[in-house]
Coordinates of C-alpha atoms in Angstrom, one line a residue:
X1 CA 253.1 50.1 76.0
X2 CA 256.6 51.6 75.1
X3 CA 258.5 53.5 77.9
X4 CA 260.4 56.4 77.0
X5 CA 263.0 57.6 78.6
X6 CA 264.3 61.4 78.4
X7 CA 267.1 62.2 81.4
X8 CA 267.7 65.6 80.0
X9 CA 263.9 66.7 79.2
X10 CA 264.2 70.2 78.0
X11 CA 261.2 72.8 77.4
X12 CA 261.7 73.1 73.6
X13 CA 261.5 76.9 72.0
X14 CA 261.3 77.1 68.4
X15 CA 261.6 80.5 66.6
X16 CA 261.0 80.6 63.1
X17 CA 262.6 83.4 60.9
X18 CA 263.4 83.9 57.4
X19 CA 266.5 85.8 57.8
X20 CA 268.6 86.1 60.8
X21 CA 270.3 89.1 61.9
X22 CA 272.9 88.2 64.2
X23 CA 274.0 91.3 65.1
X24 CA 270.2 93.6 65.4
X25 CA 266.7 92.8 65.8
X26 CA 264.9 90.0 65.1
X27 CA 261.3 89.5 64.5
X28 CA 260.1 85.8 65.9
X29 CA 257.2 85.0 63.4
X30 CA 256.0 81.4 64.8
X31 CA 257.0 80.8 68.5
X32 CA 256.3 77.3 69.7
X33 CA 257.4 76.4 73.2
X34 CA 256.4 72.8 74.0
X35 CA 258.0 69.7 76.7
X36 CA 260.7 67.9 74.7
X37 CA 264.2 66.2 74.6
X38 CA 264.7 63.3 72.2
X39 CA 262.7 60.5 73.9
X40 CA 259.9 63.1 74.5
X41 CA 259.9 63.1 71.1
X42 CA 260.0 59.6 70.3
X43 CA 256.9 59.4 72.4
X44 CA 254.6 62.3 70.8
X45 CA 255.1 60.1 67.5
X46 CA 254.3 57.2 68.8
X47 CA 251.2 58.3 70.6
X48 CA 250.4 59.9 67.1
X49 CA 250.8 56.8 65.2
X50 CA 248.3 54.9 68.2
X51 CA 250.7 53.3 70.3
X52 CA 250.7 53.8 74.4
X53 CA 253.2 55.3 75.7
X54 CA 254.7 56.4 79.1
X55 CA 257.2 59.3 79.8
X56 CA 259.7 58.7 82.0
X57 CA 262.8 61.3 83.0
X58 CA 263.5 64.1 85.1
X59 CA 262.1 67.4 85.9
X60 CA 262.6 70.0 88.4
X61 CA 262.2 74.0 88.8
X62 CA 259.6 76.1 87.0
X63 CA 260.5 74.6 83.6
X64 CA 260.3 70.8 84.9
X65 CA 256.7 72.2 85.9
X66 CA 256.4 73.8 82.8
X67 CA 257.3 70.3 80.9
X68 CA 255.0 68.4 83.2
X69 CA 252.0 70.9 82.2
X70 CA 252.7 70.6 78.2
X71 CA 252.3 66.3 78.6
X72 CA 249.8 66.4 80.0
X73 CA 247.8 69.3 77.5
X74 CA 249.5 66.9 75.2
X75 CA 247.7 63.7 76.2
X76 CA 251.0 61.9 76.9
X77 CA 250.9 59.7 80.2
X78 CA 253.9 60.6 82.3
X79 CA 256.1 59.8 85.4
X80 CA 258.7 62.2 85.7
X81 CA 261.1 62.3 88.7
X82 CA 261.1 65.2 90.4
X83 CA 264.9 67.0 91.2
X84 CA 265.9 69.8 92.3
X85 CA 267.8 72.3 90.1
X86 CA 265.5 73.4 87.2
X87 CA 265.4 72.0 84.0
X88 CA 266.7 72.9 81.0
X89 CA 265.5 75.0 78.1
X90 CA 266.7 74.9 74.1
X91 CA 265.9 77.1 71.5
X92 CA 266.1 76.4 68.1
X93 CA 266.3 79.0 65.1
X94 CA 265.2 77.7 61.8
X95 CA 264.2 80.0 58.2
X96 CA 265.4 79.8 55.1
X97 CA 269.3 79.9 55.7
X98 CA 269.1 77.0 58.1
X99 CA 268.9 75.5 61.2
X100 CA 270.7 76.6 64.6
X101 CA 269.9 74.3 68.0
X102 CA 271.0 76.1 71.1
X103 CA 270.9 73.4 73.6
X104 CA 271.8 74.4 78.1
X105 CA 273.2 71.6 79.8
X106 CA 270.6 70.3 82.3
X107 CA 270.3 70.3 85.6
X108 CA 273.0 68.8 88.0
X109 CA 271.6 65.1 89.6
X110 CA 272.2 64.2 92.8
X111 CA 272.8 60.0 93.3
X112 CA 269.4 60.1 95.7
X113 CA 267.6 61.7 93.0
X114 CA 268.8 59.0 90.3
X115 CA 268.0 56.0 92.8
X116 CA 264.3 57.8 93.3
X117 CA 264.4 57.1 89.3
X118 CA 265.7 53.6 89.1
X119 CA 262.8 52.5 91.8
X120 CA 260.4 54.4 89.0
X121 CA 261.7 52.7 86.2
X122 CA 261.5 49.2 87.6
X123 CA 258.3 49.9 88.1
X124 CA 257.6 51.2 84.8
X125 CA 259.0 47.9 83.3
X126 CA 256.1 46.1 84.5
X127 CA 254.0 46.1 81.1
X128 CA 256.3 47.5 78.8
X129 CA 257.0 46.0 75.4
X130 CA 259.7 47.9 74.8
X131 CA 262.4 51.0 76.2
X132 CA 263.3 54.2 74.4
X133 CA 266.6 55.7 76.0
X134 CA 267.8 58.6 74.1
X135 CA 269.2 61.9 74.3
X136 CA 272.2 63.6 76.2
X137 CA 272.8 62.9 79.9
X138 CA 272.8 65.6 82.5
X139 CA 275.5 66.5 85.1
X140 CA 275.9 63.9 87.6
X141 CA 274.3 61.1 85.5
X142 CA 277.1 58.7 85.0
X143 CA 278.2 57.7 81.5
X144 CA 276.9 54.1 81.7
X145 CA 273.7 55.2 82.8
X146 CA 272.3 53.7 79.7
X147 CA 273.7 50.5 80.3
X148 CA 272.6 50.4 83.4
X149 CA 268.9 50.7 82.1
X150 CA 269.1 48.6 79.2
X151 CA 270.7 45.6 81.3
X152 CA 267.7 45.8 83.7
X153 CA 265.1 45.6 81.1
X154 CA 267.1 42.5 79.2
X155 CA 267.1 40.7 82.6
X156 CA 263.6 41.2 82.7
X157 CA 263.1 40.1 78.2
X158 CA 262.1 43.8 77.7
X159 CA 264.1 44.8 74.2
X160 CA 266.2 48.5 74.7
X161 CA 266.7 50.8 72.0
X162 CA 269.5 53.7 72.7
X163 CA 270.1 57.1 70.7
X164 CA 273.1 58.6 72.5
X165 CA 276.3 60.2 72.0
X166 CA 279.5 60.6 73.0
X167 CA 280.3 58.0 76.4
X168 CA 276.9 56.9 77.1
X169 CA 277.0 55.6 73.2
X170 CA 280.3 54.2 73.9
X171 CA 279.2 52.3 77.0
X172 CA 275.6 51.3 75.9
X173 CA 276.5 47.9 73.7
X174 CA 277.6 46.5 77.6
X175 CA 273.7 46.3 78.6
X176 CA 272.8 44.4 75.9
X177 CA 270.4 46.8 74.0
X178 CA 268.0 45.6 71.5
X179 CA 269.3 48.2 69.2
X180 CA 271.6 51.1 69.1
X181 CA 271.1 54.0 67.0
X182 CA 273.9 56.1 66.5
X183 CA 274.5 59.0 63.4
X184 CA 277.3 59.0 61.3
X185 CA 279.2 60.8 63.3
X186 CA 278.6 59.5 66.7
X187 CA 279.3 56.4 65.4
X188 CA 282.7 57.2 64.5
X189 CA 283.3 59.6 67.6
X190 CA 282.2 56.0 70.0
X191 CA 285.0 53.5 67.7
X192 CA 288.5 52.5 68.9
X193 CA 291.4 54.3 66.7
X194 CA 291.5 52.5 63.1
X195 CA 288.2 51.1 63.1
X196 CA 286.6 53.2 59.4
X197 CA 283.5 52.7 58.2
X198 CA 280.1 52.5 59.6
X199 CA 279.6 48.3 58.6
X200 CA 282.5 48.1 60.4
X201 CA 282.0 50.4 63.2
X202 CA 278.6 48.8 63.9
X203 CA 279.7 45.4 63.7
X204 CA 282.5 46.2 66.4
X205 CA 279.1 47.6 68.7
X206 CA 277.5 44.3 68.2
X207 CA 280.4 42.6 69.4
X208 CA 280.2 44.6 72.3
X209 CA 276.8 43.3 73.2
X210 CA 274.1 45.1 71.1
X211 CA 272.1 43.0 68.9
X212 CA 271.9 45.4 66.3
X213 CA 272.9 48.7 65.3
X214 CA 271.3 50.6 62.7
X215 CA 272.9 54.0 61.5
X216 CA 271.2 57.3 60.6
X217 CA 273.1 58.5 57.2
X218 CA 270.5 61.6 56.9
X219 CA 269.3 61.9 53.2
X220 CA 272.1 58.8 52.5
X221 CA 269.2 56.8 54.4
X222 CA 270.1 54.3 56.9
X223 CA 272.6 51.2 57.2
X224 CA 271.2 48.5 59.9
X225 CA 273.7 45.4 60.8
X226 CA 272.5 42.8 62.3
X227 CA 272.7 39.1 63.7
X228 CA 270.7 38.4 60.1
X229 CA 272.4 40.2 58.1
X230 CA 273.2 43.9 56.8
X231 CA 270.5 46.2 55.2
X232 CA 271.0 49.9 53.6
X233 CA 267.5 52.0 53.0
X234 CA 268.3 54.4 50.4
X235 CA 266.1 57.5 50.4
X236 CA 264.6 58.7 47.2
X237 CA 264.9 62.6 47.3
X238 CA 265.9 64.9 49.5
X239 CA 262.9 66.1 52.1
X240 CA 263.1 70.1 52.6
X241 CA 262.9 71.3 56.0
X242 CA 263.9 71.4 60.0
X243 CA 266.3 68.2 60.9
X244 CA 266.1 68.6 64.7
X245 CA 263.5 65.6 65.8
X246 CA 264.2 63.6 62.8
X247 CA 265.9 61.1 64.1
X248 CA 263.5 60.8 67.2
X249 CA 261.0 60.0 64.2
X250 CA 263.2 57.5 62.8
X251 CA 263.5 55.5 66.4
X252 CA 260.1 55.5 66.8
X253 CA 259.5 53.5 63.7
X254 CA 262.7 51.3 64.7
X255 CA 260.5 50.7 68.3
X256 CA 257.2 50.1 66.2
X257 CA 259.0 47.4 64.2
X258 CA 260.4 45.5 67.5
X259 CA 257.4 45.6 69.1
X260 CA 255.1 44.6 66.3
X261 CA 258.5 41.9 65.0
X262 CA 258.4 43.5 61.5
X263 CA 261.1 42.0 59.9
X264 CA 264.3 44.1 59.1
X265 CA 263.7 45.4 55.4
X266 CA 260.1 46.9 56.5
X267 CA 261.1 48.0 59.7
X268 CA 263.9 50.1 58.3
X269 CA 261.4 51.4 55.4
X270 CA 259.6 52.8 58.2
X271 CA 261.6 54.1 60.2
X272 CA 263.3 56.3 57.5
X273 CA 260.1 57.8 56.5
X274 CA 259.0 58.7 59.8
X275 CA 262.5 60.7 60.2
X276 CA 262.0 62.0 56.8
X277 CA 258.6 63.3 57.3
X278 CA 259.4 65.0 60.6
X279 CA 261.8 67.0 58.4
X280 CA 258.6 68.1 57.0
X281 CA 257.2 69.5 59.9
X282 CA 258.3 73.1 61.6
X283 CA 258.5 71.4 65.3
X284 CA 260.4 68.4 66.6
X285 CA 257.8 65.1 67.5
X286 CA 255.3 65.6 64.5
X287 CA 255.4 64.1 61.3
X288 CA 253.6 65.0 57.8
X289 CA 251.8 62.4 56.7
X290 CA 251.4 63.3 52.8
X291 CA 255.1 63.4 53.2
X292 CA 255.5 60.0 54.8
X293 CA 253.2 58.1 52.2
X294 CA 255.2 59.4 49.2
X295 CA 258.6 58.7 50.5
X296 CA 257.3 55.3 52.2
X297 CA 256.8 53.9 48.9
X298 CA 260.2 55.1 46.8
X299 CA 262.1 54.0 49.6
X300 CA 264.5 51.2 48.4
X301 CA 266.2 48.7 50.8
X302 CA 268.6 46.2 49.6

């Protein structure tokens, strides 16, 4: 079983329109409304590609209720903690000029709430293969929350991956994750001052206490440093679509591979085809299959 973990579950809207009039009336063609949040995500694929799967995170209000409805219609096993303020809703507008993600903050956690989680995530341990923790932290979450959770399922020989951002990306390397999985961009925004380049970015996380960190590059593919060695996965063409849930894709594969110890050049082929065929896909958590066979098989890593 791999355990997911989604602090900042959201009810995901997605409107699709061709053009966007941002100052009249818009006609939503598609509306999709659906649980989600990045580990949420993570889980949907990984339940789709047969693995088991439990969701943990938080929920509260009529939207937490709303998000505890749509996992289980969706046939994902779930343990959410429940908290008070309601929980979050994002919206994102995709046609043909683009891509726009309108994400709230979340609701505000109380410490008694996060200790009611902690007891719930020990408890999830027992059994798992592996942890997911990704996504943005809500208000009173602290920064090294991430750590925190990663560190207690090392101590227990239960490999972490992390997709965060910002301070919880900075702090994760302390808990000794299996993996870290920063973009581009938050991998540079998490480096000291005079520290360029992703190799060396990464490398400067693994000093910190990850084992390895493997770096989404979009359609540049992916760089993955390691204690055996550096790997790049170079896409072959650029996949058409809606980004947002692509790199929940892309971490799936990365928790397939840990679980099932696929060594690194594989385990990197996969994951970038997962991410690239969720591009493929109107809605965050699915992937298109025809899409994931042909790009599986160009994918060059070196």
């Amino acid at each position: 079983m791999i355990v997911t973990v989604t602090l900042n579950a959201a009810l995901d809207v997605t409107y699709r329109i061709d053009q966007v009039d941002w100052n009249g009336v818009n006609r939503v063609q598609s509306p999709h409304r659906r649980a989600g949040g990045k580990g949420v995500n993570v889980a949907r694929v990984l339940a789709a590609l047969g693995h088991d799967v439990l969701v943990l995170g938080l929920a509260g209000g009529p939207t937490g209720q709303a998000l505890a409805i749509d996992l289980t219609a969706s046939a994902l096993p779930h343990a959410l903690t429940a908290v008070d303020a309601d929980s979050r809703t994002t919206l994102t507008v995709t046609g043909l000029s683009g891509t726009t993600l309108f994400n709230e903050p979340g609701p505000l956690v109380t410490p008694e709430e996060l200790g009611r989680f902690l007891d719930g995530f020990d408890e999830a341990l027992t059994g798992a293969a592996a942890v997911v923790l990704s996504g943005s932290l809500p208000r009173g979450v602290p920064a090294d929350f991430y750590a925190t959770l990663a560190a207690r399922a090392a101590d227990r020989g239960i490999p972490a991956l992390v997709d965060a951002d910002g301070e919880a990306l900075r702090h994760a390397p302390t808990g000794r994750p299996s993996i870290v999985k920063p973009n581009l961009e938050e991998l540079a925004r998490a480096s000291p001052a005079g520290a360029t380049g992703p190799e060396r970015q990464a490398e400067l996380m693994r000093e910190a206490g990850a084992a390895a960190v493997v770096v989404s590059m979009g359609h540049d593919g992916l760089v993955a440093v390691t204690a055996e060695g550096t790997w790049r996965a170079r896409m072959p063409y650029r996949v058409a679509g809606n980004p947002t849930g692509a790199g929940d894709a892309l971490v799936a594969g990365l928790a397939m591979g840990v679980v099932e110890g696929t060594p690194w050049p594989e385990r990197l082929r996969l994951a970038a085809a997962l991410g690239a065929a969720a591009v493929a896909t109107p809605v965050a958590g699915e992937i298109d299959h025809g899409t994931f066979q042909d790009v599986h098989r160009r994918i060059n890593v070196s």
